[in-house]
Coordinates of N, CA and C and ligand atoms in Angstrom, one line a residue:
M229 N 111.8 123.1 54.7 CA 113.2 122.6 54.7 C 113.3 121.1 55.0
S230 N 114.1 120.4 54.3 CA 114.2 119.0 54.5 C 115.0 118.7 55.7
D231 N 114.9 117.4 56.2 CA 115.7 117.1 57.4 C 117.1 116.6 57.1
K232 N 117.4 116.5 55.8 CA 118.7 116.0 55.5 C 119.8 117.0 55.9
K233 N 120.7 116.6 56.7 CA 121.8 117.5 57.1 C 123.0 117.4 56.2
I234 N 123.5 118.5 55.8 CA 124.7 118.5 54.9 C 125.9 119.2 55.6
T235 N 127.0 119.2 54.9 CA 128.2 119.9 55.4 C 128.4 121.1 54.4
I236 N 128.6 122.2 55.0 CA 128.8 123.4 54.2 C 130.2 124.0 54.4
A237 N 130.9 124.2 53.3 CA 132.3 124.8 53.4 C 132.3 126.1 52.7
L238 N 132.7 127.1 53.5 CA 132.8 128.5 52.9 C 134.3 128.9 53.0
D239 N 134.9 129.0 51.9 CA 136.3 129.5 51.8 C 136.4 130.8 51.1
G240 N 137.5 131.5 51.4 CA 137.7 132.7 50.7 C 138.8 133.6 51.3
F241 N 139.0 134.7 50.7 CA 140.0 135.7 51.1 C 139.7 136.3 52.5
S242 N 140.7 136.8 53.2 CA 140.5 137.4 54.5 C 139.6 138.7 54.3
S243 N 138.7 138.9 55.3 CA 137.8 140.1 55.2 C 136.9 140.1 54.0
S244 N 136.6 138.9 53.5 CA 135.6 138.9 52.4 C 134.2 138.8 52.9
G245 N 134.1 138.7 54.2 CA 132.7 138.7 54.8 C 132.2 137.3 55.0
K246 N 133.1 136.3 54.7 CA 132.6 134.9 54.8 C 132.2 134.5 56.2
S247 N 132.9 135.0 57.2 CA 132.5 134.6 58.6 C 131.1 135.1 58.9
S248 N 130.8 136.4 58.5 CA 129.4 136.9 58.8 C 128.4 136.1 58.1
M249 N 128.7 135.7 56.8 CA 127.8 135.0 56.0 C 127.6 133.6 56.6
A250 N 128.7 132.9 57.0 CA 128.6 131.6 57.6 C 127.8 131.6 58.9
K251 N 128.1 132.6 59.7 CA 127.5 132.7 61.0 C 125.9 132.8 60.8
W252 N 125.6 133.7 59.9 CA 124.2 134.0 59.7 C 123.5 132.8 59.1
L253 N 124.1 132.1 58.2 CA 123.5 130.9 57.6 C 123.3 129.8 58.6
A254 N 124.3 129.6 59.4 CA 124.2 128.5 60.4 C 123.0 128.8 61.4
K255 N 122.8 130.0 61.8 CA 121.8 130.4 62.7 C 120.4 130.2 62.0
Q256 N 120.4 130.6 60.8 CA 119.1 130.5 60.0 C 118.6 129.1 59.8
I257 N 119.6 128.2 59.6 CA 119.2 126.8 59.3 C 119.4 125.9 60.4
G258 N 119.8 126.4 61.6 CA 120.0 125.6 62.8 C 121.2 124.7 62.7
Y259 N 122.2 125.1 62.1 CA 123.5 124.3 62.0 C 124.5 124.8 63.0
V260 N 125.5 124.0 63.3 CA 126.7 124.5 64.1 C 127.5 125.4 63.2
Y261 N 128.1 126.4 63.8 CA 129.0 127.3 63.0 C 130.4 127.1 63.6
A262 N 131.4 126.9 62.7 CA 132.8 126.8 63.2 C 133.7 127.7 62.4
D263 N 134.4 128.5 63.1 CA 135.3 129.5 62.5 C 136.7 129.0 62.6
S264 N 137.2 128.4 61.5 CA 138.5 127.8 61.5 C 139.6 128.8 61.6
G265 N 139.4 130.0 61.1 CA 140.4 131.1 61.2 C 140.7 131.4 62.6
A266 N 139.6 131.4 63.5 CA 139.8 131.7 64.9 C 140.7 130.7 65.5
M267 N 140.7 129.4 65.0 CA 141.6 128.4 65.6 C 143.1 128.7 65.3
Y268 N 143.3 129.2 64.0 CA 144.7 129.6 63.7 C 145.1 130.8 64.5
R269 N 144.2 131.7 64.7 CA 144.5 132.9 65.5 C 144.8 132.5 66.9
A270 N 144.0 131.6 67.5 CA 144.3 131.2 68.9 C 145.7 130.5 69.0
V271 N 146.1 129.7 68.0 CA 147.4 129.2 68.1 C 148.5 130.3 68.1
T272 N 148.2 131.3 67.3 CA 149.1 132.4 67.2 C 149.2 133.2 68.5
L273 N 148.1 133.3 69.1 CA 148.1 134.0 70.4 C 148.9 133.2 71.5
F274 N 148.7 131.8 71.4 CA 149.4 130.9 72.3 C 150.9 131.2 72.1
C275 N 151.4 131.3 70.8 CA 152.8 131.5 70.5 C 153.3 132.8 71.2
L276 N 152.5 133.9 71.0 CA 152.9 135.2 71.6 C 152.9 135.1 73.1
Q277 N 152.0 134.4 73.7 CA 151.9 134.3 75.1 C 153.1 133.5 75.7
N278 N 153.6 132.6 74.9 CA 154.6 131.6 75.4 C 156.0 131.8 74.8
N279 N 156.2 133.0 74.4 CA 157.6 133.4 73.8 C 158.0 132.4 72.7
L280 N 157.0 132.0 71.9 CA 157.4 131.1 70.8 C 157.5 131.9 69.5
I281 N 157.3 133.3 69.6 CA 157.6 134.1 68.4 C 158.6 135.2 69.0
V282 N 159.8 135.2 68.6 CA 160.8 136.2 69.1 C 161.4 136.8 67.9
N283 N 161.4 138.2 67.9 CA 161.9 139.0 66.8 C 161.3 138.5 65.4
D284 N 160.0 138.3 65.5 CA 159.3 137.9 64.3 C 159.6 136.5 63.8
V285 N 160.3 135.7 64.6 CA 160.7 134.4 64.1 C 159.9 133.4 65.0
I286 N 159.3 132.4 64.3 CA 158.6 131.4 65.1 C 159.5 130.3 65.5
D287 N 159.4 130.0 66.8 CA 160.2 128.8 67.4 C 159.5 127.6 67.0
E288 N 159.8 127.0 65.8 CA 159.0 125.9 65.4 C 159.1 124.7 66.2
E289 N 160.3 124.4 66.7 CA 160.6 123.2 67.5 C 159.8 123.3 68.8
G290 N 159.9 124.5 69.4 CA 159.2 124.8 70.7 C 157.7 124.6 70.5
L291 N 157.1 125.2 69.4 CA 155.7 125.1 69.2 C 155.3 123.6 68.9
K292 N 156.1 122.9 68.2 CA 155.8 121.5 67.9 C 155.7 120.7 69.2
K293 N 156.6 121.0 70.2 CA 156.5 120.3 71.5 C 155.3 120.6 72.2
Q294 N 154.7 121.8 72.0 CA 153.6 122.2 72.8 C 152.3 122.1 72.1
I295 N 152.3 121.8 70.8 CA 151.0 121.8 70.1 C 149.9 120.9 70.7
G296 N 150.4 119.8 71.3 CA 149.5 118.9 72.0 C 148.8 119.5 73.2
N297 N 149.3 120.6 73.7 CA 148.8 121.3 74.9 C 147.8 122.4 74.5
I298 N 147.6 122.6 73.2 CA 146.7 123.7 72.8 C 145.3 123.1 72.5
R299 N 144.3 123.5 73.3 CA 143.0 123.1 73.1 C 142.1 124.2 72.8
I300 N 141.4 124.1 71.6 CA 140.6 125.3 71.2 C 139.1 124.8 71.1
S301 N 138.3 125.6 71.7 CA 136.9 125.3 71.6 C 136.0 126.5 71.4
F302 N 134.8 126.3 71.1 CA 133.9 127.5 70.9 C 132.7 127.3 71.9
S303 N 132.2 128.5 72.3 CA 131.1 128.5 73.2 C 130.2 129.7 72.9
T304 N 128.9 129.6 73.0 CA 128.0 130.7 72.7 C 127.8 131.6 74.0
N305 N 128.1 132.8 73.8 CA 127.9 133.8 74.9 C 126.4 134.0 75.1
A306 N 125.9 133.6 76.4 CA 124.5 133.6 76.7 C 123.9 135.0 76.6
E307 N 124.7 136.0 76.8 CA 124.2 137.4 76.8 C 123.9 137.9 75.4
N308 N 124.8 137.7 74.4 CA 124.6 138.2 73.1 C 124.4 137.2 72.0
G309 N 124.4 135.9 72.4 CA 124.2 134.8 71.4 C 125.3 134.6 70.5
L310 N 126.4 135.3 70.7 CA 127.5 135.2 69.7 C 128.5 134.1 70.2
Q311 N 129.1 133.4 69.2 CA 130.0 132.4 69.4 C 131.4 133.0 69.8
E312 N 132.0 132.4 70.8 CA 133.3 132.9 71.2 C 134.4 131.8 71.3
T313 N 135.6 132.2 71.1 CA 136.7 131.2 71.0 C 137.4 131.1 72.4
Y314 N 137.7 129.9 72.7 CA 138.4 129.6 74.0 C 139.7 128.9 73.7
L315 N 140.8 129.4 74.4 CA 142.1 128.8 74.3 C 142.4 128.2 75.6
N316 N 142.5 126.8 75.7 CA 142.6 126.2 77.0 C 141.7 126.7 78.0
D317 N 140.4 126.8 77.7 CA 139.3 127.2 78.6 C 139.3 128.7 79.0
V318 N 140.1 129.5 78.3 CA 140.1 130.9 78.6 C 139.5 131.6 77.4
N319 N 138.6 132.5 77.6 CA 138.0 133.2 76.5 C 139.0 134.2 75.9
V320 N 139.3 134.0 74.6 CA 140.3 134.8 73.9 C 139.7 135.6 72.7
E321 N 138.4 135.6 72.7 CA 137.7 136.1 71.5 C 138.2 137.5 71.1
K322 N 138.4 138.4 72.1 CA 138.8 139.7 71.8 C 140.3 139.8 71.4
E323 N 141.1 139.1 72.1 CA 142.6 139.2 71.8 C 142.9 138.7 70.4
I324 N 142.2 137.6 69.9 CA 142.6 137.0 68.6 C 142.2 137.9 67.4
R325 N 141.4 139.0 67.7 CA 140.9 139.8 66.5 C 141.8 141.0 66.3
T326 N 142.9 141.2 67.1 CA 143.7 142.4 66.9 C 144.6 142.3 65.7
L327 N 145.1 143.5 65.3 CA 145.9 143.6 64.1 C 147.3 142.8 64.4
L328 N 147.7 142.8 65.7 CA 148.9 142.1 66.1 C 148.8 140.7 65.7
I329 N 147.7 140.1 66.0 CA 147.5 138.6 65.7 C 147.3 138.5 64.2
S330 N 146.6 139.4 63.5 CA 146.5 139.3 62.1 C 147.8 139.3 61.4
N331 N 148.8 140.1 62.0 CA 150.1 140.2 61.3 C 150.9 138.9 61.5
Y332 N 150.6 138.1 62.5 CA 151.5 136.9 62.7 C 150.8 135.6 62.3
V333 N 149.5 135.7 62.1 CA 148.7 134.5 61.9 C 149.1 133.7 60.6
S334 N 149.4 134.4 59.5 CA 149.7 133.7 58.3 C 150.9 132.9 58.3
P335 N 152.0 133.4 58.9 CA 153.2 132.5 59.0 C 152.9 131.3 59.9
V336 N 152.2 131.5 61.0 CA 151.9 130.3 61.8 C 151.0 129.3 61.1
S337 N 150.1 129.8 60.2 CA 149.2 128.9 59.5 C 149.9 128.2 58.3
T338 N 151.1 128.5 58.1 CA 151.8 127.8 57.0 C 152.5 126.5 57.5
L339 N 152.6 126.4 58.8 CA 153.3 125.2 59.4 C 152.5 123.9 59.3
K340 N 153.1 122.9 58.7 CA 152.4 121.7 58.4 C 151.8 121.0 59.7
F341 N 152.6 121.0 60.8 CA 152.2 120.3 62.0 C 151.0 121.1 62.6
V342 N 151.0 122.4 62.5 CA 149.9 123.2 63.0 C 148.6 122.8 62.2
R343 N 148.7 122.8 60.9 CA 147.6 122.5 60.1 C 147.0 121.1 60.4
E344 N 148.0 120.2 60.5 CA 147.5 118.8 60.8 C 146.7 118.7 62.1
A345 N 147.2 119.4 63.1 CA 146.6 119.3 64.4 C 145.2 120.0 64.3
L346 N 145.1 121.1 63.6 CA 143.8 121.8 63.6 C 142.8 121.1 62.6
V347 N 143.3 120.6 61.5 CA 142.4 119.9 60.6 C 141.8 118.7 61.3
R348 N 142.5 118.0 62.1 CA 142.0 116.9 62.8 C 140.9 117.3 63.8
Q349 N 141.1 118.4 64.5 CA 140.0 118.9 65.4 C 138.8 119.4 64.6
Q350 N 139.0 120.0 63.4 CA 137.9 120.4 62.6 C 137.1 119.3 62.0
Q351 N 137.8 118.2 61.6 CA 137.1 117.1 61.1 C 136.2 116.4 62.2
E352 N 136.7 116.4 63.4 CA 136.0 115.9 64.5 C 134.7 116.7 64.7
M353 N 134.8 118.0 64.6 CA 133.7 118.9 64.8 C 132.6 118.6 63.8
G354 N 133.0 118.2 62.6 CA 132.1 118.0 61.5 C 131.5 116.6 61.3
Q355 N 131.9 115.7 62.2 CA 131.5 114.3 62.1 C 130.0 114.1 61.9
K356 N 129.2 114.9 62.6 CA 127.8 114.6 62.5 C 127.1 115.4 61.4
K357 N 127.9 116.1 60.6 CA 127.3 117.0 59.5 C 126.5 118.1 60.2
G358 N 125.7 118.8 59.4 CA 124.9 119.9 60.1 C 125.8 121.0 60.5
I359 N 126.9 121.3 59.8 CA 127.9 122.3 60.2 C 128.2 123.2 59.0
V360 N 128.4 124.5 59.4 CA 128.9 125.5 58.4 C 130.3 125.9 58.9
M361 N 131.3 125.6 58.2 CA 132.7 126.0 58.6 C 133.3 126.9 57.6
D362 N 133.9 128.0 58.0 CA 134.5 128.9 57.1 C 136.0 128.9 57.3
G363 N 136.8 129.2 56.2 CA 138.2 129.2 56.3 C 138.9 129.3 54.9
R364 N 140.0 128.6 54.7 CA 140.7 128.7 53.5 C 140.8 127.4 52.7
D365 N 140.8 126.3 53.5 CA 141.0 124.9 53.0 C 139.8 124.0 53.3
I366 N 138.7 124.6 53.6 CA 137.6 123.7 54.1 C 137.1 122.8 53.0
G367 N 136.9 123.4 51.8 CA 136.3 122.6 50.7 C 137.4 121.8 50.0
T368 N 138.7 122.1 50.2 CA 139.7 121.4 49.5 C 140.3 120.3 50.4
V369 N 140.5 120.6 51.7 CA 141.2 119.6 52.6 C 140.4 119.1 53.8
V370 N 139.7 120.0 54.5 CA 139.0 119.6 55.7 C 137.8 118.7 55.4
F371 N 136.9 119.3 54.5 CA 135.7 118.5 54.1 C 135.6 118.4 52.6
P372 N 136.5 117.6 51.9 CA 136.5 117.6 50.5 C 135.2 117.0 49.9
N373 N 134.4 116.3 50.8 CA 133.1 115.8 50.3 C 131.9 116.6 50.7
A374 N 132.2 117.9 51.2 CA 131.1 118.7 51.6 C 130.1 118.9 50.4
E375 N 128.8 118.8 50.7 CA 127.8 118.9 49.7 C 127.7 120.3 49.1
L376 N 127.9 121.3 49.9 CA 127.8 122.7 49.4 C 129.2 123.4 49.7
K377 N 129.8 123.9 48.7 CA 131.1 124.6 48.8 C 130.9 126.0 48.2
I378 N 131.3 127.0 48.9 CA 131.2 128.3 48.4 C 132.6 129.0 48.5
F379 N 133.0 129.7 47.5 CA 134.3 130.4 47.5 C 134.0 131.9 47.4
V380 N 134.3 132.6 48.5 CA 133.9 134.1 48.5 C 135.1 134.9 48.2
T381 N 134.8 135.9 47.4 CA 135.9 136.9 47.0 C 135.3 138.3 46.9
A382 N 136.3 139.2 47.0 CA 136.0 140.7 46.8 C 137.3 141.4 46.6
T383 N 137.3 142.5 46.0 CA 138.6 143.2 45.8 C 139.3 143.5 47.1
P384 N 140.7 143.6 47.1 CA 141.4 143.9 48.3 C 141.0 145.2 48.9
E385 N 140.7 146.2 48.1 CA 140.3 147.6 48.6 C 138.9 147.5 49.3
V386 N 138.0 146.8 48.7 CA 136.7 146.6 49.4 C 136.8 145.9 50.7
R387 N 137.7 144.9 50.7 CA 137.9 144.1 52.0 C 138.6 144.9 53.0
A388 N 139.6 145.7 52.6 CA 140.3 146.5 53.6 C 139.4 147.6 54.2
E389 N 138.5 148.2 53.3 CA 137.5 149.2 53.8 C 136.6 148.6 54.8
R390 N 136.2 147.3 54.6 CA 135.3 146.7 55.5 C 135.9 146.5 56.9
R391 N 137.2 146.0 56.8 CA 137.9 145.7 58.1 C 138.2 147.0 58.8
F392 N 138.5 148.1 58.0 CA 138.8 149.4 58.6 C 137.5 149.9 59.4
L393 N 136.4 149.8 58.8 CA 135.1 150.3 59.4 C 134.8 149.5 60.7
E394 N 135.1 148.2 60.6 CA 134.8 147.2 61.7 C 135.7 147.6 62.9
M395 N 137.0 147.9 62.6 CA 137.9 148.3 63.7 C 137.6 149.6 64.2
Q396 N 137.2 150.5 63.4 CA 136.9 151.9 63.8 C 135.7 151.8 64.8
E397 N 134.7 151.0 64.5 CA 133.6 150.8 65.3 C 134.0 150.3 66.7
K398 N 135.0 149.4 66.7 CA 135.5 148.9 68.0 C 136.4 149.8 68.7
G399 N 136.7 151.0 68.1 CA 137.5 152.0 68.7 C 139.0 151.8 68.5
D400 N 139.4 150.9 67.6 CA 140.8 150.6 67.4 C 141.3 151.7 66.4
A401 N 142.3 152.4 66.8 CA 142.8 153.4 65.9 C 143.9 152.8 64.9
V402 N 143.4 152.4 63.7 CA 144.4 151.9 62.8 C 144.2 152.6 61.4
A403 N 145.3 152.7 60.6 CA 145.2 153.4 59.4 C 144.7 152.5 58.3
Y404 N 143.9 153.0 57.4 CA 143.4 152.2 56.3 C 144.5 151.6 55.5
E405 N 145.6 152.4 55.2 CA 146.7 151.9 54.4 C 147.4 150.6 55.1
D406 N 147.4 150.7 56.4 CA 148.0 149.5 57.1 C 147.2 148.3 56.9
I407 N 145.9 148.5 57.0 CA 145.0 147.3 56.8 C 145.1 146.8 55.4
L408 N 145.1 147.7 54.4 CA 145.2 147.3 53.0 C 146.4 146.5 52.8
E409 N 147.5 147.0 53.4 CA 148.8 146.2 53.2 C 148.7 144.8 53.9
N410 N 148.1 144.8 55.0 CA 147.9 143.5 55.7 C 147.1 142.5 54.9
V411 N 146.0 143.1 54.3 CA 145.1 142.2 53.5 C 145.8 141.7 52.3
K412 N 146.6 142.5 51.6 CA 147.3 142.1 50.4 C 148.4 141.1 50.8
K413 N 149.1 141.3 51.9 CA 150.2 140.4 52.3 C 149.6 139.1 52.7
R414 N 148.5 139.1 53.4 CA 147.9 137.8 53.8 C 147.4 137.0 52.5
D415 N 146.8 137.8 51.6 CA 146.3 137.1 50.3 C 147.5 136.4 49.7
Y416 N 148.6 137.1 49.6 CA 149.8 136.5 49.0 C 150.3 135.2 49.7
I417 N 150.4 135.4 51.0 CA 150.9 134.2 51.8 C 149.9 133.1 51.7
D418 N 148.6 133.4 51.9 CA 147.6 132.3 51.9 C 147.5 131.6 50.6
Q419 N 147.8 132.3 49.5 CA 147.7 131.6 48.1 C 148.9 130.9 47.7
N420 N 150.1 131.3 48.3 CA 151.3 130.8 47.8 C 152.0 129.9 48.8
R421 N 151.4 129.6 49.9 CA 152.1 128.6 50.9 C 152.1 127.2 50.3
A422 N 153.1 126.4 50.8 CA 153.2 125.1 50.3 C 152.0 124.2 50.8
E423 N 151.7 124.4 52.1 CA 150.7 123.6 52.7 C 149.3 124.1 52.5
S424 N 148.4 123.4 51.9 CA 147.0 123.8 51.7 C 146.8 125.2 51.3
P425 N 147.4 125.7 50.2 CA 147.2 127.1 49.8 C 145.7 127.4 49.6
L426 N 145.4 128.6 49.7 CA 144.0 129.0 49.5 C 143.7 128.9 48.0
R427 N 142.8 128.1 47.7 CA 142.3 127.9 46.3 C 140.9 127.4 46.2
K428 N 140.2 127.8 45.2 CA 138.8 127.4 45.0 C 138.8 125.9 44.8
A429 N 138.0 125.1 45.5 CA 137.8 123.7 45.1 C 137.1 123.6 43.8
D430 N 137.4 122.6 43.0 CA 136.8 122.5 41.7 C 135.3 122.6 41.7
D431 N 134.7 122.0 42.7 CA 133.3 122.0 42.7 C 132.6 123.1 43.6
A432 N 133.4 124.1 43.9 CA 132.9 125.3 44.7 C 132.2 126.3 43.8
I433 N 131.2 127.0 44.4 CA 130.5 128.0 43.6 C 131.1 129.4 44.1
V434 N 131.5 130.2 43.1 CA 132.1 131.5 43.4 C 131.1 132.6 43.7
L435 N 131.4 133.3 44.8 CA 130.5 134.5 45.1 C 131.4 135.7 45.2
D436 N 131.4 136.6 44.3 CA 132.1 137.9 44.4 C 131.1 138.9 44.9
N437 N 131.4 139.3 46.2 CA 130.4 140.2 46.9 C 130.9 141.6 46.9
S438 N 131.8 142.0 46.0 CA 132.3 143.4 46.1 C 131.2 144.4 46.0
H439 N 130.2 144.1 45.2 CA 129.1 145.1 45.0 C 127.7 144.5 45.4
L440 N 127.7 143.6 46.3 CA 126.4 143.1 46.8 C 126.1 143.6 48.2
T441 N 124.8 143.8 48.4 CA 124.4 144.2 49.8 C 124.4 142.9 50.6
I442 N 124.3 143.1 51.9 CA 124.2 141.9 52.8 C 123.0 141.1 52.5
D443 N 121.9 141.8 52.3 CA 120.6 141.1 52.0 C 120.7 140.3 50.8
E444 N 121.4 140.8 49.7 CA 121.5 140.1 48.5 C 122.3 138.8 48.7
Q445 N 123.4 139.0 49.5 CA 124.2 137.8 49.7 C 123.5 136.7 50.5
R446 N 122.7 137.2 51.5 CA 122.0 136.2 52.3 C 120.9 135.4 51.4
E447 N 120.3 136.2 50.6 CA 119.3 135.6 49.7 C 119.9 134.5 48.8
W448 N 121.0 134.9 48.3 CA 121.8 134.0 47.4 C 122.2 132.7 48.1
L449 N 122.7 132.9 49.3 CA 123.3 131.8 50.1 C 122.2 130.8 50.5
L450 N 121.0 131.4 50.9 CA 119.9 130.5 51.3 C 119.4 129.7 50.1
K451 N 119.5 130.3 48.9 CA 119.0 129.7 47.7 C 119.9 128.5 47.4
Q452 N 121.3 128.7 47.6 CA 122.2 127.6 47.3 C 122.0 126.4 48.3
F453 N 121.7 126.8 49.5 CA 121.4 125.8 50.5 C 120.2 125.0 50.2
E454 N 119.1 125.7 49.9 CA 117.8 125.1 49.6 C 118.0 124.1 48.3
E455 N 118.7 124.6 47.4 CA 118.9 123.7 46.2 C 119.6 122.4 46.5
K456 N 120.5 122.4 47.5 CA 121.3 121.2 47.9 C 120.5 120.3 48.8
T457 N 119.5 120.8 49.5 CA 118.8 120.0 50.5 C 117.4 119.7 50.1
R458 N 117.0 120.1 48.9 CA 115.6 119.9 48.5 C 115.2 118.5 48.3
Ligands
DC767 O1 139.7 134.1 58.4 P1 140.7 134.7 59.3 O2 141.2 136.0 58.7 O3 140.3 134.9 60.7 O4 142.0 133.7 59.3 C1 143.2 134.0 59.9 C2 144.3 133.4 59.2 O5 144.3 132.0 59.4 C3 144.5 133.6 57.7 O6 145.5 134.5 57.4 C4 144.8 132.3 57.1 C5 144.6 131.3 58.2 N1 143.7 130.3 57.9 C6 144.1 129.1 57.3 O7 145.2 129.0 56.9 N2 143.2 128.1 57.1 C7 141.9 128.2 57.5 N3 141.1 127.2 57.3 C8 141.5 129.4 58.1 C9 142.4 130.4 58.3

């Protein structure tokens, strides 16, 4: 492996498995991993904790006033080696993965001032390169000059099935149909919002993993990385 550090952007639909891929790749090549979706989820949790979402409506003015007080960071859990998300120094990793947060996160992430604040933090995290960041706008907005851009996709049914199994494993009793509906709804909002909609960067490589095993995806990913750093 060469010493040249690059920036890697992994974008794609929700539950496409991009976080698992990004996490694995970062560990494999000794890069920092940053989960930008977790940051939008943490802002959403902040809203729910501070009565900034009432009757499904976001208090935009209220959030705007407080956005400067939201500090998001990542830290590795020494026991299991997994990266966890902190909101103002409180570990919120578990709370931000619930279906409640998934249901509110898309509207929160459509807000321009929220995106500006988070993009700034993300660009700071990537200043030294050697980072794998996953999200929706990493290759288009956050790191438009990333050397390696990957756009991950899979059918909504395959993605809903994956999330369903994941939640079942965690003991969350949720119906597959509800998850499928959430996946489709988020796809729609993510692709159609005015601010930084989800779209493939012109120079991104597409990976449709609907019918690929995890090992096949890993092998493919590593090959893309090696080609860029050779
Ligand atoms: O990847 P995820 O499902 O944890 O992301 C949660 C939400 O955050 C998703 O519905 C869209 C939004 N998001 C975004 O708008 N931009 C990003 N870079 C990452 C996530």
